[in-house]
Short mmCIF file of C-alpha atoms in Angstrom, two decimals:
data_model
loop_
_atom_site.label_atom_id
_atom_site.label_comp_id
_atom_site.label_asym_id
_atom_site.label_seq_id
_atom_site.Cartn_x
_atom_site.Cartn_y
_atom_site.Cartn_z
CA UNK A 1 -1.86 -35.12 71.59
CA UNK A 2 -3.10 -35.50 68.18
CA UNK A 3 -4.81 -31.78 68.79
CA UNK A 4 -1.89 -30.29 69.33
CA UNK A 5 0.30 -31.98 66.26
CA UNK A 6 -2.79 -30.71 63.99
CA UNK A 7 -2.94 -27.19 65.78
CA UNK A 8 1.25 -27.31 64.97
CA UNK A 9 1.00 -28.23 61.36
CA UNK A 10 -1.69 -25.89 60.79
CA UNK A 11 0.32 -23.00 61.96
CA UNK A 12 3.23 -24.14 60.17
CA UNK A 13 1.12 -24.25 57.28
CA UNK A 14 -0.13 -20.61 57.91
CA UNK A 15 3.73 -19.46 58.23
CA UNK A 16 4.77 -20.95 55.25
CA UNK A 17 1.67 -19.46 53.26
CA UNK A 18 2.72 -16.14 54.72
CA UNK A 19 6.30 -16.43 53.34
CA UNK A 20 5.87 -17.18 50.37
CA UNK A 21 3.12 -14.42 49.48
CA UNK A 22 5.01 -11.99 51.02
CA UNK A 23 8.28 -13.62 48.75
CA UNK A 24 5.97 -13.07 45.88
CA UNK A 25 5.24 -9.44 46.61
CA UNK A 26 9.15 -8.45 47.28
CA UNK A 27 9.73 -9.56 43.42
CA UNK A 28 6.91 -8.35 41.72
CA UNK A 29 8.28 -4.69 41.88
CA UNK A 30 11.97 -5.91 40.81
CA UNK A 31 10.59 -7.49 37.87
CA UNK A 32 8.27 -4.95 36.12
CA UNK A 33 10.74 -2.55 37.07
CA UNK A 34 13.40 -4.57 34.88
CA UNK A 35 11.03 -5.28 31.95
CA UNK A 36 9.69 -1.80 31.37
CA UNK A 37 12.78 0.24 31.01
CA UNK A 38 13.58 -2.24 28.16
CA UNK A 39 10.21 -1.75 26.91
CA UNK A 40 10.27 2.08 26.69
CA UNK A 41 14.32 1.46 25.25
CA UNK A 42 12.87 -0.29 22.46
CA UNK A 43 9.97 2.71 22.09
CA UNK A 44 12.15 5.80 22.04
CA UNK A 45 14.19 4.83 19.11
CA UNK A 46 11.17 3.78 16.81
CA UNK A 47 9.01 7.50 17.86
CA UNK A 48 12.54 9.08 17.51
CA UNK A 49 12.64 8.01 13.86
CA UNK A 50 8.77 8.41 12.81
CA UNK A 51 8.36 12.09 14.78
CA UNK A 52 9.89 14.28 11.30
CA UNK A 53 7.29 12.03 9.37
CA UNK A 54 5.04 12.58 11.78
CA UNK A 55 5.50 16.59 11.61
CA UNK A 56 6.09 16.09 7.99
CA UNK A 57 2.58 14.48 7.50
CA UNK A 58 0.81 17.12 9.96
CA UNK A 59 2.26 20.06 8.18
CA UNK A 60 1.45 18.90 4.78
CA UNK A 61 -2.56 18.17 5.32
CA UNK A 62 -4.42 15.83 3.54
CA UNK A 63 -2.57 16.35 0.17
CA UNK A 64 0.48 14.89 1.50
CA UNK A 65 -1.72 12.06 2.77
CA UNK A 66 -3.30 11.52 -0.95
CA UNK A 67 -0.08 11.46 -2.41
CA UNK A 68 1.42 8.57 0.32
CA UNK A 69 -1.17 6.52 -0.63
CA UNK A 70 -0.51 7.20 -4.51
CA UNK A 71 2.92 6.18 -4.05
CA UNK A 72 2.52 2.56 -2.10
CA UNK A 73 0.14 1.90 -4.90
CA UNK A 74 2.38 2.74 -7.63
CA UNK A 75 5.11 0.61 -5.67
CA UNK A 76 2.79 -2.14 -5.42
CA UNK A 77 1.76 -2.02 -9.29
CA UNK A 78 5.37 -2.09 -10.26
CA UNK A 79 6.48 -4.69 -8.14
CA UNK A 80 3.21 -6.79 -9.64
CA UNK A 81 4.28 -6.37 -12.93
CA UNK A 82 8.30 -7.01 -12.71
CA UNK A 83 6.98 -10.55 -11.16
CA UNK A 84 4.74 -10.65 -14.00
CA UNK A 85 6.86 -10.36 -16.39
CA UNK A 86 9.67 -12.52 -14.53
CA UNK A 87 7.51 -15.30 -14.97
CA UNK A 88 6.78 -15.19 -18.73
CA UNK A 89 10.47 -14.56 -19.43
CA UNK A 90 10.22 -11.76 -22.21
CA UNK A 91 13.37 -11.67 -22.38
CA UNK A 92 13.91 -14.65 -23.44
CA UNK A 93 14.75 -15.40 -27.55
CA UNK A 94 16.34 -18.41 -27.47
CA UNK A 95 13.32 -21.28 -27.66
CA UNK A 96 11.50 -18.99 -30.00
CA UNK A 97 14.26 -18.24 -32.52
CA UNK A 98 15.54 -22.54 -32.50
CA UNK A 99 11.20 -22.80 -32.70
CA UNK A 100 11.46 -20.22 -36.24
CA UNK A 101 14.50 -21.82 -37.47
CA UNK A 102 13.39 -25.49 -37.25
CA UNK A 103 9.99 -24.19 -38.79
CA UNK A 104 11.81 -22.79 -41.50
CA UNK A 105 13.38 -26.22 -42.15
CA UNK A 106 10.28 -27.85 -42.48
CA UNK A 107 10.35 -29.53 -39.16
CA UNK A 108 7.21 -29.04 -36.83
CA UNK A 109 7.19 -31.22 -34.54
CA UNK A 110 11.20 -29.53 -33.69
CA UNK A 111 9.66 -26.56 -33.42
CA UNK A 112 7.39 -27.73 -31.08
CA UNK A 113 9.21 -29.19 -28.63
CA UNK A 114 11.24 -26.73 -28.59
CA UNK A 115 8.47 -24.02 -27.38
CA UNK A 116 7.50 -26.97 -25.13
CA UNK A 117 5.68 -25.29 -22.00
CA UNK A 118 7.15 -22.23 -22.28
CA UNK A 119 4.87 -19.45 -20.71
CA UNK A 120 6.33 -16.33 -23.10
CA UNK A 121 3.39 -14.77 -25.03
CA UNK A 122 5.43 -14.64 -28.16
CA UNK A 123 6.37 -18.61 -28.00
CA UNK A 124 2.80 -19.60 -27.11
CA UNK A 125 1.55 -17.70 -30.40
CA UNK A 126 3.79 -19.36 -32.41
CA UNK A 127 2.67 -22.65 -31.11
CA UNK A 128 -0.73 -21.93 -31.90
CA UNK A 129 0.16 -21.06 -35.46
CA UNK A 130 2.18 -24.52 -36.04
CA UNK A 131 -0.54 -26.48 -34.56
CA UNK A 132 -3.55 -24.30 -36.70
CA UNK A 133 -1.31 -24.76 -40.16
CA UNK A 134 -0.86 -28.52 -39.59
CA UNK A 135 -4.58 -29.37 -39.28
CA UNK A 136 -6.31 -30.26 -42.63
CA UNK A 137 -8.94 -27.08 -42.27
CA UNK A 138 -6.28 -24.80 -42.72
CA UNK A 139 -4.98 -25.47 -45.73
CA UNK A 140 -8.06 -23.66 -47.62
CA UNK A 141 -8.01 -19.87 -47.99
CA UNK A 142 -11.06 -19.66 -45.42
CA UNK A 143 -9.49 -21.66 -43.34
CA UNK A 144 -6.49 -19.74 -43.41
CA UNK A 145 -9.04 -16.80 -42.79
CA UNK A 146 -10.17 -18.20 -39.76
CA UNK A 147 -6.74 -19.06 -38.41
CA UNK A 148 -5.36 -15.43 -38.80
CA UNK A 149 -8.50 -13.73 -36.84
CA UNK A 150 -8.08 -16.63 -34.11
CA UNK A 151 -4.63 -15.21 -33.80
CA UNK A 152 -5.31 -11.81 -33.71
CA UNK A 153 -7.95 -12.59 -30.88
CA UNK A 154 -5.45 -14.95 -28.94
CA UNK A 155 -2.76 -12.08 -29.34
CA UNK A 156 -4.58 -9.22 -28.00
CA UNK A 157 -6.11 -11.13 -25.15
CA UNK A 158 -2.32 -11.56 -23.96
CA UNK A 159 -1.33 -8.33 -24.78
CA UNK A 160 -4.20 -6.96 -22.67
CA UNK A 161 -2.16 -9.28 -19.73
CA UNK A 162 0.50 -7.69 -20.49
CA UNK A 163 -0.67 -4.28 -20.29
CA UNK A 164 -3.06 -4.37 -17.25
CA UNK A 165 -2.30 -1.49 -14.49
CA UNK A 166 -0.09 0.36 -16.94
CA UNK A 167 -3.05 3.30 -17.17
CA UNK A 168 -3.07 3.13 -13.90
CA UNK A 169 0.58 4.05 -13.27
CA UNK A 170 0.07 6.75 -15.94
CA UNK A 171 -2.55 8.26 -14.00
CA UNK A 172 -0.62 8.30 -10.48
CA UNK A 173 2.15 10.15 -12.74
CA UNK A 174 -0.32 12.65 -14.26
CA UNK A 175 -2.17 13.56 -10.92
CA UNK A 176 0.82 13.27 -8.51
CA UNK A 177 1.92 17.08 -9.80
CA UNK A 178 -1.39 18.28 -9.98
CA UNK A 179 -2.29 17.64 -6.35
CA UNK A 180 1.40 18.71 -5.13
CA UNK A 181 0.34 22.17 -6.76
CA UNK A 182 -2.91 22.18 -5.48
CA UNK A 183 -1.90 21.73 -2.02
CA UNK A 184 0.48 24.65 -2.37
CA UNK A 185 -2.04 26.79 -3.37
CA UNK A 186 -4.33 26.01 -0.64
CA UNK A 187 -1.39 26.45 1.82
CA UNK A 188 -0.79 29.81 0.34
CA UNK A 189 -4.06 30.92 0.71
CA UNK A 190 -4.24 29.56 4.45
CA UNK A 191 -0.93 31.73 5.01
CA UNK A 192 -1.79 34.71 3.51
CA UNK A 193 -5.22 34.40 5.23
CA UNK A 194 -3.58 34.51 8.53
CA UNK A 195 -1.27 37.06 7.34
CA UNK A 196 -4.44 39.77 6.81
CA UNK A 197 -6.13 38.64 10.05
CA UNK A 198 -2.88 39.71 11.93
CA UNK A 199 -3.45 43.11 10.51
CA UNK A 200 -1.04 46.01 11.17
CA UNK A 201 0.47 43.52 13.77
CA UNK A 202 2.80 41.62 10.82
CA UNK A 203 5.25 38.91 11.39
CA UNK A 204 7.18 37.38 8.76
CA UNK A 205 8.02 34.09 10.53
CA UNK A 206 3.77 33.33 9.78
CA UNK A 207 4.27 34.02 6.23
CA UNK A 208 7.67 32.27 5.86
CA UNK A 209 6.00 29.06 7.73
CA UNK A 210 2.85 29.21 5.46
CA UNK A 211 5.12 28.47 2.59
CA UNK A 212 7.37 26.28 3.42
CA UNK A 213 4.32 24.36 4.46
CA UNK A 214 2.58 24.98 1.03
CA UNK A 215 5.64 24.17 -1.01
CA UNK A 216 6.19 20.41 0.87
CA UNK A 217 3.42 19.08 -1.12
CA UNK A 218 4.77 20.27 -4.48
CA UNK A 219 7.79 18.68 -3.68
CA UNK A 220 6.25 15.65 -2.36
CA UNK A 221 3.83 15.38 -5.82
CA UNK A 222 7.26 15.82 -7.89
CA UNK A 223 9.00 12.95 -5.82
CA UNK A 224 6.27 10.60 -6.74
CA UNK A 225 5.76 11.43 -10.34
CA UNK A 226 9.06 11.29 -11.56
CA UNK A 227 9.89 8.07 -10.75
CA UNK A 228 6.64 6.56 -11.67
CA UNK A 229 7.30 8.32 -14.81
CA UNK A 230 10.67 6.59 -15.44
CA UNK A 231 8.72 3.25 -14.20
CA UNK A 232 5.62 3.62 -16.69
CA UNK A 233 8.18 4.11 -19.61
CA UNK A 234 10.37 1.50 -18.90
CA UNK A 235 7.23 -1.33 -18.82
CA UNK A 236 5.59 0.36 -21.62
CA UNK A 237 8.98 -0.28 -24.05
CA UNK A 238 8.73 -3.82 -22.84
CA UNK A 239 4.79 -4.51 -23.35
CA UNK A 240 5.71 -2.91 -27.08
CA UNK A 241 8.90 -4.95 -27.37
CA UNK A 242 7.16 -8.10 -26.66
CA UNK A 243 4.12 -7.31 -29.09
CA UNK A 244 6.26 -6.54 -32.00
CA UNK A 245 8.38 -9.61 -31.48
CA UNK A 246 4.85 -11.44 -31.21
CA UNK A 247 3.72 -10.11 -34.72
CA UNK A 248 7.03 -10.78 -36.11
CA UNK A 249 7.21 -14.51 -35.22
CA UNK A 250 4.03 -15.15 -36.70
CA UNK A 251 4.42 -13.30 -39.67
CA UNK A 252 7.59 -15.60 -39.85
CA UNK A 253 5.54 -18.43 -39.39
CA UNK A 254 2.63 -17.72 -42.58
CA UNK A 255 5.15 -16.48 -44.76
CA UNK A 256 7.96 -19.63 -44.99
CA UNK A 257 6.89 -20.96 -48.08
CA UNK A 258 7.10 -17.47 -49.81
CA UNK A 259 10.57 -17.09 -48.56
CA UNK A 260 11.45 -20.52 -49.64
CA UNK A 261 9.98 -19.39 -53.15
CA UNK A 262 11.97 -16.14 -53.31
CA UNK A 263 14.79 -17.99 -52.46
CA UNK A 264 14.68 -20.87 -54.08
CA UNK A 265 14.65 -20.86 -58.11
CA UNK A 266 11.32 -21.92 -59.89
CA UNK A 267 11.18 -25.42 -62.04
CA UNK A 268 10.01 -23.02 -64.70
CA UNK A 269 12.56 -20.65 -64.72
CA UNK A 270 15.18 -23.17 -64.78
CA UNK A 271 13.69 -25.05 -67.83
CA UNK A 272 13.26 -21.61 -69.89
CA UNK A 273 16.26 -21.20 -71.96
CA UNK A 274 18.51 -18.16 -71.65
CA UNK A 275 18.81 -15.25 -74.60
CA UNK A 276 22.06 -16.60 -75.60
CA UNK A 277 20.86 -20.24 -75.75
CA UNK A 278 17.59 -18.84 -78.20
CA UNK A 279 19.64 -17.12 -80.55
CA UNK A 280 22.58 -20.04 -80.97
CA UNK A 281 19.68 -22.51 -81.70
CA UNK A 282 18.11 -19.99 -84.31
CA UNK A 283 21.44 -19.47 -86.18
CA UNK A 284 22.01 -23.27 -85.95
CA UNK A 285 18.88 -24.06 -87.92
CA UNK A 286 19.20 -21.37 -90.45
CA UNK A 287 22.74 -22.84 -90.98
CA UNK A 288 20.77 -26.39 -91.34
CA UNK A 289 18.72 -24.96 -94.15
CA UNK A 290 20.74 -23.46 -96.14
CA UNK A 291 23.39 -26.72 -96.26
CA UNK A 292 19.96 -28.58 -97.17
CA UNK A 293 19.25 -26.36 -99.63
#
């Protein structure tokens, strides 16, 4: 009795096993045959949209190629230096000019906190100037000397910041037309190559697709240059903006007590008597002696 019951469950057991591979097999098909027609739905758009780059990119040759990779790097630069100068804030006048004008009242330690932390090259020079005036070596002319060329070193070591990757965008906007050009005139060349080895046999559609193919890169090399052109100028007015604001401020900064003297009457000039004054106290004292006399 107990053979049998283990001779039934084993053949249950079998049954079951059977069922449930074969169960396994019967959805296998409906399931890769639902997932891949989504898979090649989400395929066909993207090749749809990169094929004319594709064909763009094969037609063009390795110029076009050269010039792609100019133009990412250009992006990148630009996008480097608009964060750059983002973060120093060159636009900003506000804590240097309250910095000048409590300076110019005689008040360091205002001017001061009022640069604070701020990261703008032009701020930062004029904090360096306030704290190299108030120490007691710079009150001699060497001293003063020494302060000015520690400026001029501090200043141009920003400015080089400032202007780092600009040459580079110059030189993406120089070479972009050069290698547009020289890709058309290797493209001409390959179509009027195959134009001679046709011989007698000619057919304008191979000369017609020779150029259009030659002229792509000139108009690719233009595209690229002429907005890194625009770019380069634009960042170049701001690197100069910012150093002539930077030489200004501490020009401001040496020259307050000649202001305040130009402004500000000497004690000798007010204790000199005028013309008029002179020549009233001369006649008075010749009128003295004569009455004496």
């Amino acid at each position: 009795m107990n053979d049998q019951q283990t001779e039934t469950l084993s053949i249950a057991n079998e049954t079951a096993i059977d069922a449930a591979m074969q169960s396994l097999q019967d959805t296998e098909p409906l399931s890769s045959a639902a997932v891949v027609p989504d898979a090649a739905a989400d395929i066909t758009p993207l090749q749809e949209t990169l094929a004319p780059l594709i064909d763009l990119a094969g037609n063009g040759g390795p110029v076009l190629l050269v010039l792609a990779i100019m133009s990412v790097t250009a992006l990148t630069i630009v996008l480097a230096k608009l964060w750059q100068f983002s973060r120093l804030r060159l636009n900003a006048r506000q804590p240097l000019e309250t910095a000048l004008a409590c300076w110019s009242q005689g008040d360091a330690d205002a001017a001061l906190q009022a640069i604070g932390e701020n990261r703008q090259p032009s701020a930062r020079l004029v904090a360096e100037a306030i704290r190299g005036l108030r120490r007691a070596s710079a009150q001699s002319a060497a001293g003063l000397d020494l302060l000015r060329e520690e400026l001029t070193r501090s200043a141009s070591a920003q400015l080089e910041q400032l202007r780092s990757w600009l040459r580079a965008l110059e030189v993406i906007a120089t070479l972009s037309p050069l290698l547009g050009l020289l890709g058309t005139v290797l493209g001409m060349i390959e179509a009027f190559r195959q134009l001679a080895s046709s011989g007698s046999r000619v057919d304008p559609s191979v000369l017609s697709g020779g150029i259009w193919q030659a002229l792509l890169t000139t108009a690719a090399g233009l595209s690229v240059a002429i907005p890194v052109v625009l770019l380069h100028s634009w960042l170049e007015r701001r690197f100069e903006r910012c150093a002539h604001r930077m030489e200004d401020a501490v020009t401001r900064i040496f020259t307050r007590s000649l202001s305040e003297t130009m402004h500000e009457p000497s004690a000798a000039a007010q204790q000199r008597p005028t013309i008029s004054a002179v020549g009233a106290s001369g006649e008075a004292g010749r009128r003295a002696a004569f009455n004496q006399a």
